[in-house]
PDB file of C-alpha atoms and ligand atoms in Angstrom:
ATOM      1  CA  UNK A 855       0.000   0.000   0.000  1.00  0.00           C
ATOM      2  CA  UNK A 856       2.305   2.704   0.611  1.00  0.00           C
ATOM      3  CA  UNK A 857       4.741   1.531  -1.737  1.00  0.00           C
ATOM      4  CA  UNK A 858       2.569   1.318  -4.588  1.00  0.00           C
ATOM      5  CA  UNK A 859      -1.114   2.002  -4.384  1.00  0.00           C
ATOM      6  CA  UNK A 860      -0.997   5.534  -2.017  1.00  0.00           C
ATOM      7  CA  UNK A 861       1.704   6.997  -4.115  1.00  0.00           C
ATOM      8  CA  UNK A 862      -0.076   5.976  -7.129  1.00  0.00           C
ATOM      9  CA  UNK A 863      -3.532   7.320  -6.088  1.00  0.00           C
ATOM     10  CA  UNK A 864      -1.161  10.919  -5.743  1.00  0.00           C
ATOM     11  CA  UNK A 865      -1.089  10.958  -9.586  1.00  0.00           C
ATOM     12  CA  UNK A 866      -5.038  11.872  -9.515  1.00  0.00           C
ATOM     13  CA  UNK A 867      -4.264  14.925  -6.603  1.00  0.00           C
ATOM     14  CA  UNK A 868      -2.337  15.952  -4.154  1.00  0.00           C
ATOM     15  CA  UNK A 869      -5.451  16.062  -1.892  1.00  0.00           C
ATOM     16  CA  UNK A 870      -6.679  12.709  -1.666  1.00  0.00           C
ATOM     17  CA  UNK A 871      -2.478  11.808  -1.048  1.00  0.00           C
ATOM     18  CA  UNK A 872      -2.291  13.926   1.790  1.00  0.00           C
ATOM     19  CA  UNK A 873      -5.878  12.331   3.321  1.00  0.00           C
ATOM     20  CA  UNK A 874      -4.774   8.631   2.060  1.00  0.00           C
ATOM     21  CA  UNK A 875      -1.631   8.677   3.668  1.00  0.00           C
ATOM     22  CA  UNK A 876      -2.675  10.581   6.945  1.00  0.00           C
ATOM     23  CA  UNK A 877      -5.683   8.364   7.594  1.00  0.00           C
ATOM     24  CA  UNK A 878      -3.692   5.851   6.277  1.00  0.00           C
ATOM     25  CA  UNK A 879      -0.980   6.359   8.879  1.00  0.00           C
ATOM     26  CA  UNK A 880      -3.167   6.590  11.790  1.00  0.00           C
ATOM     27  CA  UNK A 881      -4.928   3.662  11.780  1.00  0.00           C
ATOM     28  CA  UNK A 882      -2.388   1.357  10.520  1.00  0.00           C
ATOM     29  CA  UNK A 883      -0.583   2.767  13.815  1.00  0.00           C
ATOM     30  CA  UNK A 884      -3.399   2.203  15.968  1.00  0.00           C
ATOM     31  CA  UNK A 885      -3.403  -1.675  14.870  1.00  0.00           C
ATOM     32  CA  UNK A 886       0.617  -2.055  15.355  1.00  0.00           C
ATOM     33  CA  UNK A 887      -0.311  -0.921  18.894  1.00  0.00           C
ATOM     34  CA  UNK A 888      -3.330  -3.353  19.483  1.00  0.00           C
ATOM     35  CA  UNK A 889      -1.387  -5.966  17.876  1.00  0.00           C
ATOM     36  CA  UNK A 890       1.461  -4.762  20.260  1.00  0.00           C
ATOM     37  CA  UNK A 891      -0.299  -4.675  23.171  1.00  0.00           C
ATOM     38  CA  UNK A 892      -2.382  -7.403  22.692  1.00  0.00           C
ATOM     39  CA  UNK A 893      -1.459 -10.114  20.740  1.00  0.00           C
ATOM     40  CA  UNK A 894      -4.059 -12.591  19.733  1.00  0.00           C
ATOM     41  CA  UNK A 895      -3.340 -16.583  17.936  1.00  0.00           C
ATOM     42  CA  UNK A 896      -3.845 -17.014  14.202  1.00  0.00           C
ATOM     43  CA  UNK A 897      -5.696 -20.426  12.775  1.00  0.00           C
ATOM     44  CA  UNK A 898      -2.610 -21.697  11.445  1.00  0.00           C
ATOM     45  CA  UNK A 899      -0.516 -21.433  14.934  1.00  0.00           C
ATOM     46  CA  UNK A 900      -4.161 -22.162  16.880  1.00  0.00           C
ATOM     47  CA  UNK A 901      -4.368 -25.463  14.645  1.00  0.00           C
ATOM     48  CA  UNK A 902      -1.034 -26.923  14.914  1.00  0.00           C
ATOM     49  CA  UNK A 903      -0.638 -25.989  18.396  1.00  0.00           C
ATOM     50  CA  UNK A 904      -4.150 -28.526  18.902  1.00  0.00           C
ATOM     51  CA  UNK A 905      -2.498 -31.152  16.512  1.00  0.00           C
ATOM     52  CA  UNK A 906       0.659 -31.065  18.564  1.00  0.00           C
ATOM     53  CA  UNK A 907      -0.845 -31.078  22.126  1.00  0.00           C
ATOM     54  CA  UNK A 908      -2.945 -33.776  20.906  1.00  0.00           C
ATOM     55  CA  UNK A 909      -6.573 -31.817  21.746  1.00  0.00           C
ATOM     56  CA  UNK A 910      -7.416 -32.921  17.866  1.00  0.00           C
ATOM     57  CA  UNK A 911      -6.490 -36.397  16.783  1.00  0.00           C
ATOM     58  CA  UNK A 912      -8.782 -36.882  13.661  1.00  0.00           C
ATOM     59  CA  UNK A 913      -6.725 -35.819  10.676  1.00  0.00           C
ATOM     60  CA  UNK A 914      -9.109 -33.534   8.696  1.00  0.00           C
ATOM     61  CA  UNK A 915      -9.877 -34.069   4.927  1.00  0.00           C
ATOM     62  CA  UNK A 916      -8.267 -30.721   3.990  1.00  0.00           C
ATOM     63  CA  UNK A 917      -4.503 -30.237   4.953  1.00  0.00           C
ATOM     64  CA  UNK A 918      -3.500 -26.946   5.993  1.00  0.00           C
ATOM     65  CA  UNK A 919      -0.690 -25.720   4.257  1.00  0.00           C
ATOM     66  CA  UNK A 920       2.222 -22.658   4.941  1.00  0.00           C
ATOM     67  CA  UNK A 921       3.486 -20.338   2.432  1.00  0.00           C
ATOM     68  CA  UNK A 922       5.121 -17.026   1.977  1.00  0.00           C
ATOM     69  CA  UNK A 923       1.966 -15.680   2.222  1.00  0.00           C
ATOM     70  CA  UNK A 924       0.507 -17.255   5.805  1.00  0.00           C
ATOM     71  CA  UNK A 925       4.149 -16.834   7.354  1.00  0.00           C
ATOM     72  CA  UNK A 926       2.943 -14.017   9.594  1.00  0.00           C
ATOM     73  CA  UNK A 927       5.021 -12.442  13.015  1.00  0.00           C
ATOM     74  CA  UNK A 928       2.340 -10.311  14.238  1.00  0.00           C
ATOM     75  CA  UNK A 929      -0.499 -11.465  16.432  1.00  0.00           C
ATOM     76  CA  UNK A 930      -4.663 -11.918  14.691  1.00  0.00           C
ATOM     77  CA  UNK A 931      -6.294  -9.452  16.058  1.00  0.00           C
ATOM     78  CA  UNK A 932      -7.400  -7.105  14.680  1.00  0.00           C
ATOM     79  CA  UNK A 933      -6.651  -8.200  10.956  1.00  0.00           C
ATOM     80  CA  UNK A 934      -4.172  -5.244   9.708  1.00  0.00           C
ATOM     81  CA  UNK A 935      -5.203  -6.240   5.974  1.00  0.00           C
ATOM     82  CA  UNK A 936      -9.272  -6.329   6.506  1.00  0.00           C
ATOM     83  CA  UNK A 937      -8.901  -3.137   8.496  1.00  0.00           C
ATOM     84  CA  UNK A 938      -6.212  -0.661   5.895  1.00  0.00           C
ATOM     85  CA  UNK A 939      -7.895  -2.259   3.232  1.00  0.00           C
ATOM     86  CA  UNK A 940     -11.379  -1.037   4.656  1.00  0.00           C
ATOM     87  CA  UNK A 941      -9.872   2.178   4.929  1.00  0.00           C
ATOM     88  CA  UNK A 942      -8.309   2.692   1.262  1.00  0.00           C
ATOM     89  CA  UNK A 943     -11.440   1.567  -0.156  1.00  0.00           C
ATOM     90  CA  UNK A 944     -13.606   3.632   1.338  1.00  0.00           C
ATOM     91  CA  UNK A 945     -11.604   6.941   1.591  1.00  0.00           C
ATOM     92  CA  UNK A 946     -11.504   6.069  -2.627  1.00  0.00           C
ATOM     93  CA  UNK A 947     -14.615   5.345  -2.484  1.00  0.00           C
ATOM     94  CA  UNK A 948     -16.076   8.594  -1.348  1.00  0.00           C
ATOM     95  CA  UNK A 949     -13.456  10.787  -3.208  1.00  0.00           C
ATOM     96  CA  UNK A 950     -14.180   9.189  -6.497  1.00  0.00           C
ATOM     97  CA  UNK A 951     -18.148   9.059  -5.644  1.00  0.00           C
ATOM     98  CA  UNK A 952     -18.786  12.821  -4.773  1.00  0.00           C
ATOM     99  CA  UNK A 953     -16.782  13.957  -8.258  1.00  0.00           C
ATOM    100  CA  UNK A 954     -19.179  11.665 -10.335  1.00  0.00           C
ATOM    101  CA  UNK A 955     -21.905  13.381  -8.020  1.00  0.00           C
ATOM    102  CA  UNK A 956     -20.881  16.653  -8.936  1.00  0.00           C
ATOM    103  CA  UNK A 957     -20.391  16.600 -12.525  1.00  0.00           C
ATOM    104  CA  UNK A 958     -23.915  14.669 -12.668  1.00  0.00           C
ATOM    105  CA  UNK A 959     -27.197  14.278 -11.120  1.00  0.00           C
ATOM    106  CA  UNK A 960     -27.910  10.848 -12.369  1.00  0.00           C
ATOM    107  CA  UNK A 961     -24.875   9.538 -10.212  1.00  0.00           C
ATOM    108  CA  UNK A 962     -27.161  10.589  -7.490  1.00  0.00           C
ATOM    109  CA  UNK A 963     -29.890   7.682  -7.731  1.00  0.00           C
ATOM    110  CA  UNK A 964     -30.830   5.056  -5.155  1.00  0.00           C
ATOM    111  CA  UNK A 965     -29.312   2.709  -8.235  1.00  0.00           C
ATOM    112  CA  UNK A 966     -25.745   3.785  -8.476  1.00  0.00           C
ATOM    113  CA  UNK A 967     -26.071   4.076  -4.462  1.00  0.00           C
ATOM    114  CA  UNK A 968     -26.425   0.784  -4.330  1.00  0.00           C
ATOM    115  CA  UNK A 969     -23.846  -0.493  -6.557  1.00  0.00           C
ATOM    116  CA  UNK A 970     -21.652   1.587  -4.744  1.00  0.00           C
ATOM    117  CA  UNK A 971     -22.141   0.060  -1.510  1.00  0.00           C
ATOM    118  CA  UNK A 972     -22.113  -3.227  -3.778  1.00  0.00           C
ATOM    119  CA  UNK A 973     -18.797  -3.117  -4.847  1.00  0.00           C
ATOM    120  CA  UNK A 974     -17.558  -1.803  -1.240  1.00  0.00           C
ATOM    121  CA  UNK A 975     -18.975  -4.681   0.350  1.00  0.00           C
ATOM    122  CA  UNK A 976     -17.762  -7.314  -1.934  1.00  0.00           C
ATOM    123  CA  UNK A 977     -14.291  -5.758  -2.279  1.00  0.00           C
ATOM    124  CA  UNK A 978     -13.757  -5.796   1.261  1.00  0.00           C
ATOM    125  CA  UNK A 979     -15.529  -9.545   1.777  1.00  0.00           C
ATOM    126  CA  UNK A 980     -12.940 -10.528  -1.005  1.00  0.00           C
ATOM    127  CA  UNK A 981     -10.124  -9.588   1.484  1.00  0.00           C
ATOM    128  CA  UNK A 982     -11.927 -11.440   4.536  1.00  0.00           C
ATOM    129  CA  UNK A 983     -12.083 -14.233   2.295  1.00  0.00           C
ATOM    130  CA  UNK A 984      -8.286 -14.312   1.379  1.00  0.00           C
ATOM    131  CA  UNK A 985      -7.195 -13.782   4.454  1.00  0.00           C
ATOM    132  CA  UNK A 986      -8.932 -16.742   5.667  1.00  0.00           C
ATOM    133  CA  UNK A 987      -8.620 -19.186   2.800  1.00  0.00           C
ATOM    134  CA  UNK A 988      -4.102 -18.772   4.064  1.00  0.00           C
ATOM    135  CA  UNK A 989      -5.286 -19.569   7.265  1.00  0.00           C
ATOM    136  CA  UNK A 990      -4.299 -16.456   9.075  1.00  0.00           C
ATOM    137  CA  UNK A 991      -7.003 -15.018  10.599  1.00  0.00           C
ATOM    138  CA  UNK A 992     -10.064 -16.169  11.915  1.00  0.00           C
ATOM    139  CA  UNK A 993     -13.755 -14.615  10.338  1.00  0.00           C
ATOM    140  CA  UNK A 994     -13.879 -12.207  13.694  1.00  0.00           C
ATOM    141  CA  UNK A 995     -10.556 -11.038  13.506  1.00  0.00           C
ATOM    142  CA  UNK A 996     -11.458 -10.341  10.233  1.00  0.00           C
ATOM    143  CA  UNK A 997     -14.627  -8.549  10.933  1.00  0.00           C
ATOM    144  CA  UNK A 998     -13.911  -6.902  13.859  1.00  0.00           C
ATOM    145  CA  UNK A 999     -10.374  -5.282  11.585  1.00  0.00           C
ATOM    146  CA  UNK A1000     -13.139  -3.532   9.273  1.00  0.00           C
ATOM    147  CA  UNK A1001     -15.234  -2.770  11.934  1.00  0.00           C
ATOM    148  CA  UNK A1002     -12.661  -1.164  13.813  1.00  0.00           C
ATOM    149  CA  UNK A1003     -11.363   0.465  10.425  1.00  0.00           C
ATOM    150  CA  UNK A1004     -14.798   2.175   9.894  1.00  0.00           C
ATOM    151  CA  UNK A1005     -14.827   3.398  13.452  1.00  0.00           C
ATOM    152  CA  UNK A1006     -11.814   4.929  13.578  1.00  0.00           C
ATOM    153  CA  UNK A1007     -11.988   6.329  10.275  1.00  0.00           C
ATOM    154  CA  UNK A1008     -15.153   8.468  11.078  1.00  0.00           C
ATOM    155  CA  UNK A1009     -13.338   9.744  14.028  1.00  0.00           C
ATOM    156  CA  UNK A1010     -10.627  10.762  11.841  1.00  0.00           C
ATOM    157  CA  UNK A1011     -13.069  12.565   9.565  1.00  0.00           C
ATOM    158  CA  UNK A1012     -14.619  14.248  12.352  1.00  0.00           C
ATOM    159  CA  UNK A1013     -11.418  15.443  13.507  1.00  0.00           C
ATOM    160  CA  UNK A1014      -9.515  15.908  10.500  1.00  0.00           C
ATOM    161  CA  UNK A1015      -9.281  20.137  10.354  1.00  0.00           C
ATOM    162  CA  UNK A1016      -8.180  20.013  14.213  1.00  0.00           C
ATOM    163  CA  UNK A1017      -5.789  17.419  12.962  1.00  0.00           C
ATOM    164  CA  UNK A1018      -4.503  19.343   9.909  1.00  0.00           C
ATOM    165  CA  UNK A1019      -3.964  22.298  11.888  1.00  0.00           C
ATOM    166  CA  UNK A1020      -2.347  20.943  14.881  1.00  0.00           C
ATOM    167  CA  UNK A1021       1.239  23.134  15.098  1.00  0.00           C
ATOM    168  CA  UNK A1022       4.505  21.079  14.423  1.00  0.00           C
ATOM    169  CA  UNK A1023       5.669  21.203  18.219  1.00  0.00           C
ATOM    170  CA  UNK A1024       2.545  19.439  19.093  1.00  0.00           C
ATOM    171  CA  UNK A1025       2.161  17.002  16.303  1.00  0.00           C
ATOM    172  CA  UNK A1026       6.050  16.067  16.775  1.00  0.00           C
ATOM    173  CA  UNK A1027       5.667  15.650  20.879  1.00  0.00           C
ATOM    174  CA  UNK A1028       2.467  13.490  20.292  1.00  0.00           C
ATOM    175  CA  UNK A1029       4.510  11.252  17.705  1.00  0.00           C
ATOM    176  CA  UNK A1030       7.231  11.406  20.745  1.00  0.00           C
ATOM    177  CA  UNK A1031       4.931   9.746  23.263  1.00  0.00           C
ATOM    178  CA  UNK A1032       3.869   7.105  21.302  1.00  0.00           C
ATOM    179  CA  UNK A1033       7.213   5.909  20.942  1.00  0.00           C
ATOM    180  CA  UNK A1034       7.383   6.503  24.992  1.00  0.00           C
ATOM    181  CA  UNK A1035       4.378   4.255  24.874  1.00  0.00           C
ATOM    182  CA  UNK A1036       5.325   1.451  23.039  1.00  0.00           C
ATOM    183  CA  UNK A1037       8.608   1.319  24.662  1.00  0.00           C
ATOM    184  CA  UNK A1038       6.817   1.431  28.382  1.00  0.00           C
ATOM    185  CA  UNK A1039       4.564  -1.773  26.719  1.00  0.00           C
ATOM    186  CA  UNK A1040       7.771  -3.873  26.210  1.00  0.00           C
ATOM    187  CA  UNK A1041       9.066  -2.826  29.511  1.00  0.00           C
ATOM    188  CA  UNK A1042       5.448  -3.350  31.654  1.00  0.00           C
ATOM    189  CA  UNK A1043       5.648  -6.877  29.798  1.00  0.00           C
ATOM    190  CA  UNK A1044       8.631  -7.797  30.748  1.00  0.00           C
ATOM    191  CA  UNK A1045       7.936  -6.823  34.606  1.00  0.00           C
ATOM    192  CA  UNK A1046       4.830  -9.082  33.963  1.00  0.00           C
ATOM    193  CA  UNK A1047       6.558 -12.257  32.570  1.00  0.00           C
ATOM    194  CA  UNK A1048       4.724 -12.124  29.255  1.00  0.00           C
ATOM    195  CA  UNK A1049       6.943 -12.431  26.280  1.00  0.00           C
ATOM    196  CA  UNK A1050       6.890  -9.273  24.069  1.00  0.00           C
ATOM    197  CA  UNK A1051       7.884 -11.423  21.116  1.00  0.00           C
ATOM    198  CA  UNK A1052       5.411 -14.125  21.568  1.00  0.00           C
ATOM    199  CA  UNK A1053       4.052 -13.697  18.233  1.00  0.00           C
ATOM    200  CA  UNK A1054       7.280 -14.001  17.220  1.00  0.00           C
ATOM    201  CA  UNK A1055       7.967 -17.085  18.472  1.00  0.00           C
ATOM    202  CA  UNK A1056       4.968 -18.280  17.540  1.00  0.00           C
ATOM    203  CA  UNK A1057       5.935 -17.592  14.096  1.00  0.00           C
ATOM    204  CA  UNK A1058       9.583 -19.490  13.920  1.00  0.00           C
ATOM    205  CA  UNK A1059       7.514 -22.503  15.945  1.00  0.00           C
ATOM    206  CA  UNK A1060       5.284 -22.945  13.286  1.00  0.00           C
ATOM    207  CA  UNK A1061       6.721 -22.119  10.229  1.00  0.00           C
ATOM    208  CA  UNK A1062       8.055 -25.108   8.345  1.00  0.00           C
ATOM    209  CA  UNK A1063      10.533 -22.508   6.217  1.00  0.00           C
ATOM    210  CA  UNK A1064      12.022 -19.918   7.927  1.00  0.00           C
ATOM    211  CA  UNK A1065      13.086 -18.262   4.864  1.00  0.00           C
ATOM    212  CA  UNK A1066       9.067 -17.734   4.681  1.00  0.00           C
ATOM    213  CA  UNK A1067       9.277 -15.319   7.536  1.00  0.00           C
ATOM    214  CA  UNK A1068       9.803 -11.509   6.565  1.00  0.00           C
ATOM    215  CA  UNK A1069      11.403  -9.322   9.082  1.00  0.00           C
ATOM    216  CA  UNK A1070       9.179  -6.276   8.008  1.00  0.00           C
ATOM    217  CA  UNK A1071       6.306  -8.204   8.974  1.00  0.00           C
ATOM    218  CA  UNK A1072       7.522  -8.302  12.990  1.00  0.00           C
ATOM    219  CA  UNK A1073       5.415  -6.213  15.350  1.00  0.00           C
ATOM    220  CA  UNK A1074       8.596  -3.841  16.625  1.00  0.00           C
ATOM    221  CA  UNK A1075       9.290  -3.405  12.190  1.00  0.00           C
ATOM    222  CA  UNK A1076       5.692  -2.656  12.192  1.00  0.00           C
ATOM    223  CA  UNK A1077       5.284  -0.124  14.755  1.00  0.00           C
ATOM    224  CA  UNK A1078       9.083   1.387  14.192  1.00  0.00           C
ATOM    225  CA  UNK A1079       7.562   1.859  10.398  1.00  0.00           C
ATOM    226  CA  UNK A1080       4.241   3.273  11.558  1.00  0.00           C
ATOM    227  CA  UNK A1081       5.730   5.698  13.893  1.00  0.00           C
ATOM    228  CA  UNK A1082       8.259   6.965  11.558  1.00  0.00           C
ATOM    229  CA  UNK A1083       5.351   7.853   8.745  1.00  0.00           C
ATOM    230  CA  UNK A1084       3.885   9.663  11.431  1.00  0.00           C
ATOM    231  CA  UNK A1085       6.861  11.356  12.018  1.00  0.00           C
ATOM    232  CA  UNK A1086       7.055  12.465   8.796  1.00  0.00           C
ATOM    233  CA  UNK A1087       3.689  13.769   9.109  1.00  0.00           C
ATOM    234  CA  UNK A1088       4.282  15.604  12.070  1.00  0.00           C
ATOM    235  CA  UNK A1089       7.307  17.149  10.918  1.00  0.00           C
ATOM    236  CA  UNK A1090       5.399  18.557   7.693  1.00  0.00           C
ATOM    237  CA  UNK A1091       2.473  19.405   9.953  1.00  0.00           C
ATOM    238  CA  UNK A1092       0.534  22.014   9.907  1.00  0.00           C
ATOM    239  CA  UNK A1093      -1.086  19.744   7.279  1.00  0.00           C
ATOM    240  CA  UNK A1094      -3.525  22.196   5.852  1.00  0.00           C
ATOM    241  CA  UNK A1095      -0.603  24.333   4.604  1.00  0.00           C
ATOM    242  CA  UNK A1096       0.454  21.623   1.999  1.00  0.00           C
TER     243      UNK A1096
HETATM  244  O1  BG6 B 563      -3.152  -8.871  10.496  1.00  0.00           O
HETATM  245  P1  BG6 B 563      -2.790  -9.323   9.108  1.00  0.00           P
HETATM  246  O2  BG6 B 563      -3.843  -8.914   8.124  1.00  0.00           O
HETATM  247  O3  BG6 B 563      -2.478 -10.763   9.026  1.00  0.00           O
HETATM  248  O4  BG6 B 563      -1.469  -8.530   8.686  1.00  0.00           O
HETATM  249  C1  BG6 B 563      -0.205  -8.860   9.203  1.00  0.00           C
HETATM  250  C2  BG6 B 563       0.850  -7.830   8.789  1.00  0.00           C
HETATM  251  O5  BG6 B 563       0.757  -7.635   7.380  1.00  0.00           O
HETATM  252  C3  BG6 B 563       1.724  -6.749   6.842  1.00  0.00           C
HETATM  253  O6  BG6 B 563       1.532  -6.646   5.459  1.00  0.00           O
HETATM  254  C4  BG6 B 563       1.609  -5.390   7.500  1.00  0.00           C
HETATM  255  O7  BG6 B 563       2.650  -4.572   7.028  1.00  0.00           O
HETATM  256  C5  BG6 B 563       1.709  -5.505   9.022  1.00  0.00           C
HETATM  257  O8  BG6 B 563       1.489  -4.235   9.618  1.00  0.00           O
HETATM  258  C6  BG6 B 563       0.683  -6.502   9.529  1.00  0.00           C
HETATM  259  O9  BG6 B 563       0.855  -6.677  10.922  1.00  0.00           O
END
């Protein structure tokens, strides 16, 4: 996404960049930080962890296979892909929507509504569907990642001229705490005796190639990449002014 499809959507204007990538940003952080906090089992690691403790002894009809693409480091919940995807969809969605409304009333009827929400829906049921078909999430991981997407994507809307006009200082002292905070997470964990990297672990335990794993997919990579977007965005901030 923001190797490719952000910078691409840029071509069409600078505005729906600037809102891509912001909203973009922010919730993509918010679910390193869940995922962070909270890490929660995938099918794959939830299966063969049954298999090898024995609670399942019937060998199923379908055998569950690992790939490149189910090799994940980061815990379920809540699924990163169902809820950015969510996200970039609809902010497209609504950009792309309220030009055809402009330039013509007949984009306005309950018909083209409804193929709108049509192709929304099945778009983002497409990527519950992958997602689940590799085995690494579970349906409410799934559903609760859009869910959580939509949420916190109307909150950004709601917000987003405070946001865009938040001074430099501020912005850059808000990114500055968030690192504090995920830093304080590892620490309060390891006071606690719960593995930070238990995802981790859980990754290189059940992976049968460890060439499969990616290091960009680890939760610290995650949140280390999150946090220095919204760096960037802080440092360019106030936002409006671009
Ligand atoms: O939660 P999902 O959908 O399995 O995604 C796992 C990882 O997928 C990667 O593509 C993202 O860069 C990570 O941020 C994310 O944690």
């Amino acid at each position: 996404m923001f190797n490719i499809f952000i910078p691409l959507c840029g071509i069409f204007s600078q505005e729906i960049l600037l809102h891509l990538f912001s909203a973009f940003t922010l919730i993509s952080t918010l679910n390193s930080f869940e995922k962070w906090i909270f890490p929660e089992t995938r099918p794959l690691w939830f299966l063969r962890e049954q298999f090898a403790n024995k609670v399942v002894v019937e060998k199923p009809a379908v055998a569950l296979e690992s790939h490149q693409l189910s090799c994940e480091m980061t815990g379920g919940l809540p699924c990163a892909h169902s809820m950015t995807f969510t996200v970039f969809v609809l902010i497209l969605a609504s950009f792309f929507f309220v030009r055809c409304w402009d330039r013509s009333e007949a984009w306005r009827s309950p018909f083209c509504r409804c193929i709108m929400y049509f192709l929304i829906i099945g778009m983002v049921v497409c990527m519950w569907l992958s997602r689940l078909y590799l085995a690494t999430e579970f349906l409410h991981q799934c559903i609760l990642g859009s869910y959580l997407g939509i949420r916190a994507l109307s909150t950004f809307e709601g917000n987003v001229k405070y946001l865009f006009a938040r001074p430099r200082r501020y912005a850059v002292s808000a990114v500055c705490f968030l690192g504090g905070l995920a830093l304080s997470v590892y620490y309060v964990k390891l006071e606690l005796n719960i593995d930070p990297h238990w995802s981790v672990r859980e990754a290189f335990k059940w992976c049968p190639e460890p060439t499969y794993l990616r290091h960009e997919v680890g939760p610290i990579f995650a949140l280390v990449r999150d946090l220095g977007n919204l760096m960037g965005l802080a440092l360019a901030s106030p936002l409006y002014k671009l």
